[in-house]
Short mmCIF file of C-alpha atoms in Angstrom, two decimals:
data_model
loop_
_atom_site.label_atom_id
_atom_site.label_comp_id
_atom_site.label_asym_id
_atom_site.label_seq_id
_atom_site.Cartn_x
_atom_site.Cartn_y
_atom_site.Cartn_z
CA UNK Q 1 127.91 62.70 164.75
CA UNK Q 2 126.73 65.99 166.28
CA UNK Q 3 128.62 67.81 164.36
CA UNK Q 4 127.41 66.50 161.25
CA UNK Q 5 123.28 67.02 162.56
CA UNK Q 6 124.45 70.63 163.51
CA UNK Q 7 125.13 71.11 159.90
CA UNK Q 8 122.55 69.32 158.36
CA UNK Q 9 120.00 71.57 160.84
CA UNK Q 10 122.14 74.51 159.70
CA UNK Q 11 121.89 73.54 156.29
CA UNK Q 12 117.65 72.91 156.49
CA UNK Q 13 117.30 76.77 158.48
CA UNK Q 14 119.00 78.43 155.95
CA UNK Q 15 117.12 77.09 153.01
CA UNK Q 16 114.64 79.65 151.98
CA UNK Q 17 112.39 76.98 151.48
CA UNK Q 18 111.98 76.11 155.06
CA UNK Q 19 110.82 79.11 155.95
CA UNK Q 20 108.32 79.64 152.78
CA UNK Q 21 107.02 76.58 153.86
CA UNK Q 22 106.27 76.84 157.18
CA UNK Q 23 104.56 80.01 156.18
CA UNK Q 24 102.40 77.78 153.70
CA UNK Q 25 101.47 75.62 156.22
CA UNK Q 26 100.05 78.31 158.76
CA UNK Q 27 98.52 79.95 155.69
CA UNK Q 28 97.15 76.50 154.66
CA UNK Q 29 95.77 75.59 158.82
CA UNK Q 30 94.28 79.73 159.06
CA UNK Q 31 92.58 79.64 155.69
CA UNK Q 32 91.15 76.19 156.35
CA UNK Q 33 89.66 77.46 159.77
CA UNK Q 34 88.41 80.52 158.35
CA UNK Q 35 86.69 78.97 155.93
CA UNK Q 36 85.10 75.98 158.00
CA UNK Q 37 83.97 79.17 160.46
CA UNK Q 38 82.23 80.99 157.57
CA UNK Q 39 80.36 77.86 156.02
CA UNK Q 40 80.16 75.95 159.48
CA UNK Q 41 76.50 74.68 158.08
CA UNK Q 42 78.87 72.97 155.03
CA UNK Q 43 82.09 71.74 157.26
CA UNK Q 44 82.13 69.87 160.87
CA UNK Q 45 84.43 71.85 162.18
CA UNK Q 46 85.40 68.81 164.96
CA UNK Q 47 86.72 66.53 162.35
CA UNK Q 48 88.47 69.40 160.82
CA UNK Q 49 89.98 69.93 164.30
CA UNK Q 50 91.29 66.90 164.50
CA UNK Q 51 92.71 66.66 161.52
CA UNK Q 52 94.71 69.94 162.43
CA UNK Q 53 93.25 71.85 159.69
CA UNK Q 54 94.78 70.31 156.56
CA UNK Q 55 98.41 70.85 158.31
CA UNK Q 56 98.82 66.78 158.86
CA UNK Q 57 98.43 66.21 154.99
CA UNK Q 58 101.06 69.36 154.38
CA UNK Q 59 103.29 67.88 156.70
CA UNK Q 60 103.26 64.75 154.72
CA UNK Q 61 104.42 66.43 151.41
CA UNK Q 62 107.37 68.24 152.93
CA UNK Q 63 108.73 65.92 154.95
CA UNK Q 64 108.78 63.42 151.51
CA UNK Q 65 110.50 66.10 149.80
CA UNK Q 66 112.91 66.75 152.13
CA UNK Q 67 113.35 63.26 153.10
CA UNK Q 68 114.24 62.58 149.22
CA UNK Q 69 115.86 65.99 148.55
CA UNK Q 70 118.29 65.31 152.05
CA UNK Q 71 120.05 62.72 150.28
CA UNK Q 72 119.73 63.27 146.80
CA UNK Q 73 121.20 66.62 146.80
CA UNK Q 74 124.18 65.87 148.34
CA UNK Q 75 124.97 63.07 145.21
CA UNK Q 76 123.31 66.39 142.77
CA UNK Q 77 126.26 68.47 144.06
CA UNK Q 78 128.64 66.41 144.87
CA UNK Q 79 129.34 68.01 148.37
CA UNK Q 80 129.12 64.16 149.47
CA UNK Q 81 132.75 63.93 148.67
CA UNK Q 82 133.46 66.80 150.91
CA UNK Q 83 132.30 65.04 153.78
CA UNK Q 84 133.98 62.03 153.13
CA UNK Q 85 136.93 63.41 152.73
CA UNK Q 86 136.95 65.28 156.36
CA UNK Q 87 136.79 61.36 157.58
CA UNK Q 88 133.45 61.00 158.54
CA UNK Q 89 131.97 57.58 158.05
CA UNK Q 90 129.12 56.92 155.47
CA UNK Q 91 127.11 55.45 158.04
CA UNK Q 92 127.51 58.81 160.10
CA UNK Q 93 126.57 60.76 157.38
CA UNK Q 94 123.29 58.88 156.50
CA UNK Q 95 122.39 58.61 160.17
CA UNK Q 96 122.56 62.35 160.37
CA UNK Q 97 120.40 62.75 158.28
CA UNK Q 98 117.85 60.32 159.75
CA UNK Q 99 118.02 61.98 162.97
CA UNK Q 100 117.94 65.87 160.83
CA UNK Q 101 114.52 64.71 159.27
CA UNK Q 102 113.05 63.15 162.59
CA UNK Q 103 113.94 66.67 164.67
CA UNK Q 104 112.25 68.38 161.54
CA UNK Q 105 109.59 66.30 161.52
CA UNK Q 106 109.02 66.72 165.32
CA UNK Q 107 108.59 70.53 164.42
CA UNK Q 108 106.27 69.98 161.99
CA UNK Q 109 103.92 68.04 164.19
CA UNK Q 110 104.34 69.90 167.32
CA UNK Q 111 104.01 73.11 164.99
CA UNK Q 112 100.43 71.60 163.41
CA UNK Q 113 98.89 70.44 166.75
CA UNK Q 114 99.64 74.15 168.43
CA UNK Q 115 98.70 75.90 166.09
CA UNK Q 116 95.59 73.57 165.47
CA UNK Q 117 94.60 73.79 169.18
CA UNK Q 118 95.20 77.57 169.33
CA UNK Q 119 93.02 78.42 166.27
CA UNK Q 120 90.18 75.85 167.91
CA UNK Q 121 90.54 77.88 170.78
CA UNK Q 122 90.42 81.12 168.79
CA UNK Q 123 87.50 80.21 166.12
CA UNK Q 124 85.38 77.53 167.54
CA UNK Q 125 85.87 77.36 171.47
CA UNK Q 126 82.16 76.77 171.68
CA UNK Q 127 82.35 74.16 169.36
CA UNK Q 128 83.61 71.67 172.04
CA UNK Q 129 85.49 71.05 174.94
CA UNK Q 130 88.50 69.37 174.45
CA UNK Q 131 87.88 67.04 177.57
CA UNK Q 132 84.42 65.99 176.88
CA UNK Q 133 84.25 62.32 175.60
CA UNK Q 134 84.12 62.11 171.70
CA UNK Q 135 84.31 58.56 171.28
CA UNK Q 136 85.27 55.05 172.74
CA UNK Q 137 85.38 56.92 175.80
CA UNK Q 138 88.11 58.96 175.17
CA UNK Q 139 87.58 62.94 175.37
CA UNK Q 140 88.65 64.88 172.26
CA UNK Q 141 92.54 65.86 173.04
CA UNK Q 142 93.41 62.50 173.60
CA UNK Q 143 91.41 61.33 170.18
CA UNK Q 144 93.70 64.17 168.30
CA UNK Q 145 96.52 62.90 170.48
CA UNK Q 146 96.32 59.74 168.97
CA UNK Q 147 95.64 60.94 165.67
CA UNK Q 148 98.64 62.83 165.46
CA UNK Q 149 100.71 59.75 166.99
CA UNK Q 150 99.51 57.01 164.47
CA UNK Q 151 100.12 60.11 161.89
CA UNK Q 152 103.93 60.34 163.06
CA UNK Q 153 104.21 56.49 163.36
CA UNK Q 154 102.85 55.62 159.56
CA UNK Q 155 104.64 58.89 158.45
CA UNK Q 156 108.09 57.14 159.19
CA UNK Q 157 107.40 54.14 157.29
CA UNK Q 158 107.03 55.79 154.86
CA UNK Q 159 109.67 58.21 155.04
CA UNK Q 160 112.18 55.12 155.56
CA UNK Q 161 111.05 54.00 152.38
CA UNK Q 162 112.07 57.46 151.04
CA UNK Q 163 115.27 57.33 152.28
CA UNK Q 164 115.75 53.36 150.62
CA UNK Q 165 114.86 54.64 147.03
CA UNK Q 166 116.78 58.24 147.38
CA UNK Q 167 120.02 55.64 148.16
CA UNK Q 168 118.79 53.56 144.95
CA UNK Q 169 117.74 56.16 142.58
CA UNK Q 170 120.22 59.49 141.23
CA UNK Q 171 116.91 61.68 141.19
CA UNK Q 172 114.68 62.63 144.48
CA UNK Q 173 111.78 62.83 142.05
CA UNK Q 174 110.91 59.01 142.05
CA UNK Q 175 111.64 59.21 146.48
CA UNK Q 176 109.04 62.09 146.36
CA UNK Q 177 106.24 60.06 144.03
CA UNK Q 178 106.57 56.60 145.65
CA UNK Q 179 106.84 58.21 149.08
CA UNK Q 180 103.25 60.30 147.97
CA UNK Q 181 101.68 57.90 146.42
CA UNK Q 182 102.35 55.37 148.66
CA UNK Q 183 100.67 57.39 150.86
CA UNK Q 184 97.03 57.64 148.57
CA UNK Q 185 97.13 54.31 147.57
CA UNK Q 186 96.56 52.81 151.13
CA UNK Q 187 93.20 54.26 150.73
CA UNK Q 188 92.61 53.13 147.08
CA UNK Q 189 93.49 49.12 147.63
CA UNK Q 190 92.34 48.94 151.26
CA UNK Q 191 88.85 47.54 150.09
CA UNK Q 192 90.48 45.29 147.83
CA UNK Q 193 93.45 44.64 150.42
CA UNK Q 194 91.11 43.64 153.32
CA UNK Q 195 89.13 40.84 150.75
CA UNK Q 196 92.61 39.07 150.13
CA UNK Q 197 93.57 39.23 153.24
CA UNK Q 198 90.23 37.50 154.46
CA UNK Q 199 91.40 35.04 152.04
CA UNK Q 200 94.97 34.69 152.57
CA UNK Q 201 96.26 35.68 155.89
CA UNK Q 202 99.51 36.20 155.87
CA UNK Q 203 98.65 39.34 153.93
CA UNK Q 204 97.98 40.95 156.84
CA UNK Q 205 101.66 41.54 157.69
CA UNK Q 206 101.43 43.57 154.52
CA UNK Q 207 103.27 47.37 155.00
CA UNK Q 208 100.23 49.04 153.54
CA UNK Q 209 97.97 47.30 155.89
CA UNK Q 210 100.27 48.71 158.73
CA UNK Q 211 99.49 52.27 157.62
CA UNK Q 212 96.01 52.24 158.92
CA UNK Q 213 97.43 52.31 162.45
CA UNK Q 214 96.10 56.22 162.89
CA UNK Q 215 92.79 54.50 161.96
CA UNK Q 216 92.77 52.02 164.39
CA UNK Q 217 93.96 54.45 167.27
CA UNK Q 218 91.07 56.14 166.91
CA UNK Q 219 88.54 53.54 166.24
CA UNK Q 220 89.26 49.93 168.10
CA UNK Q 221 86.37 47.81 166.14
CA UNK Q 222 88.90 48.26 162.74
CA UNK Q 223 91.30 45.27 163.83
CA UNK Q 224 88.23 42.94 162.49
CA UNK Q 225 89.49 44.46 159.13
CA UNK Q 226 93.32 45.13 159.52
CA UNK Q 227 93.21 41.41 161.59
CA UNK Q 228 96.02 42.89 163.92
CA UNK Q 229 95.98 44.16 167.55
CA UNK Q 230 96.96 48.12 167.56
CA UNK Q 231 99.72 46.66 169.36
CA UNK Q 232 100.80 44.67 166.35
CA UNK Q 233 100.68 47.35 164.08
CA UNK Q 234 102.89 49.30 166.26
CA UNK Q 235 105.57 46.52 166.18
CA UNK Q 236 104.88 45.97 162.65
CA UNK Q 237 105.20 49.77 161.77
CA UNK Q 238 108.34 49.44 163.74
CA UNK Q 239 109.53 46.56 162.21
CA UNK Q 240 109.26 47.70 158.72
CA UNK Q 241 110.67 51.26 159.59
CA UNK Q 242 114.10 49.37 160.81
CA UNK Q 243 114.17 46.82 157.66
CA UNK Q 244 114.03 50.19 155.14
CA UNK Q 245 116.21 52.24 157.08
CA UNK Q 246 118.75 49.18 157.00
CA UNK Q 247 118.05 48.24 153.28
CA UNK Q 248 118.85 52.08 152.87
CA UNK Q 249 121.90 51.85 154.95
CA UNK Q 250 123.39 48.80 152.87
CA UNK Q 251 122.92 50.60 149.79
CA UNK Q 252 124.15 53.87 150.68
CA UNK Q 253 127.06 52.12 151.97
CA UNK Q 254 128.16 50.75 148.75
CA UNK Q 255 126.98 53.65 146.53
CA UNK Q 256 129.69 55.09 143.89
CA UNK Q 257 129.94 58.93 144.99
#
C-alpha cells in the first residue's frame, strides 16, 4: 500500500500540471490581495481574508479534476492492467489513490491558509488583528480556522462523489462537472431546499443540506435553517463521505479493465 501512494505522489509531482497550478493559485491569492489593497474603498479586505483570497474556490477546481483525472486516466491508458498484474489488489489501488488526493489536498489547504495569512500580514496588517473577536465571540484566526475546516470537510463529500462517478463513467469530464456543479448548486436550491424541508423533514438529512457545514461553523443561528446541530452535519458529512467512497469501492471492484 505504500508503495503504491509513493507512486501515485510520484506520479502527481512530476505532472507539469501540478506545478503550473500551484503557480496559478499563488498568482490567483497575490493578484486578489493586490487588488483588494488598491480599491480597499470597493473590497472588505476581512472577508477576503478569510476566504484566503480566492485560493479556497481554486482549490476546489483542482482537487475535482484531479480527483476525476486520478482514476480515469489510469482506465484512458490502460496502465491499470500494469498494476494488476504486479499483484496488487483493486481495493489497494483505489485506496491509494484516496489517501494520494487527501495528502494533496492537505497541501492545498495548508498552502492557501499560509500564504493567505502571510499576504494579510504583508498587505493589510492594520486591517485587523487576528486575535481580536470578529464574531460569536470567536477572534478572527479561529473564524478562518473554521472556515477552512468546514471547507475541507464539505470538500470531501464531494470529492467522494467524484471518485463514485469516475468508477461509473469511462470519461473524467462528467466526475469534473457533477463534482463542480454540485458544488454551485448548493447555493442555487438552498432557498428552495430550506422551504421543503420546513415542510418535510426528513429532507434535512439531504447531502446538499450537509454542505452548508462551513456556514454553520461560522455562524451558529443557521441550524434554524439547515435544522441540524453542527455536530450533525459533521456526522452526516461523514456519513455520506463513507457511503460514496464505498459505492465507489463496489464499483471499481467489479469494473472490466
Amino acid at each position: 500500500m505504500i508503495t503504491l501512494v509513493k507512486q501515485e505522489i510520484y506520479k502527481l509531482l512530476h505532472k507539469k500540471s501540478t506545478l503550473i497550478l500551484t503557480v496559478i493559485q499563488l498568482i490567483i491569492m497575490i493578484g486578489t490581495a493586490i487588488l483588494i489593497k488598491s480599491k480597499s474603498n470597493l473590497f472588505d479586505p476581512t472577508s477576503a481574508i478569510l476566504d484566503g483570497f480566492g485560493g479556497l474556490m481554486w482549490s476546489l477546481f483542482v482537487l475535482i479534476a484531479a480527483a476525476a483525472s486520478i482514476i480515469a486516466m489510469e482506465f484512458q491508458h490502460g496502465t491499470i492492467k500494469e498494476l494488476l498484474y504486479r499483484r496488487y489488489y483493486r481495493g489497494q489501488i483505489l485506496i491509494s489513490k484516496w489517501l494520494t488526493i487527501f495528502l494533496y489536498s492537505l497541501y492545498y489547504y495548508v498552502m492557501t491558509f499560509v500564504v493567505a495569512l502571510l499576504l494579510k500580514i504583508a498587505l493589510f496588517n492594520s486591517a485587523f488583528k487576528f486575535t481580536a473577536i470578529y464574531a460569536n465571540n470567536m477572534s478572527y484566526l479561529k473564524i478562518m480556522f473554521l472556515g477552512f475546516l468546514g471547507s475541507f470537510l464539505t470538500l470531501w463529500l464531494l470529492l467522494s462523489l467524484v471518485f463514485l462517478l469516475a468508477n461509473i463513467f469511462k470519461s473524467n469530464g462528467a466526475a469534473i462537472t457533477v463534482g463542480i456543479v454540485g458544488y454551485f448548486a448548493t447555493n442555487l436550491i438552498s432557498g428552495v431546499m430550506f422551504l421543503l424541508m420546513n415542510k418535510w423533514e426528513w429532507l434535512k438529512w439531504n447531502p446538499f443540506n450537509m454542505m452548508n457545514l462551513s456556514t454553520q461553523l461560522l455562524e451558529p443561528t443557521a441550524k434554524t435553517m439547515t435544522l441540524l446541530s453542527t455536530q450533525q452535519m459533521v456526522i452526516g458529512n461523514l456519513v455520506y463521505l463513507v457511503i460514496f467512497l464505498a459505492l465507489g469501492y463496489f464499483v471499481f471492484q467489479r469494473r472490466n479493465v
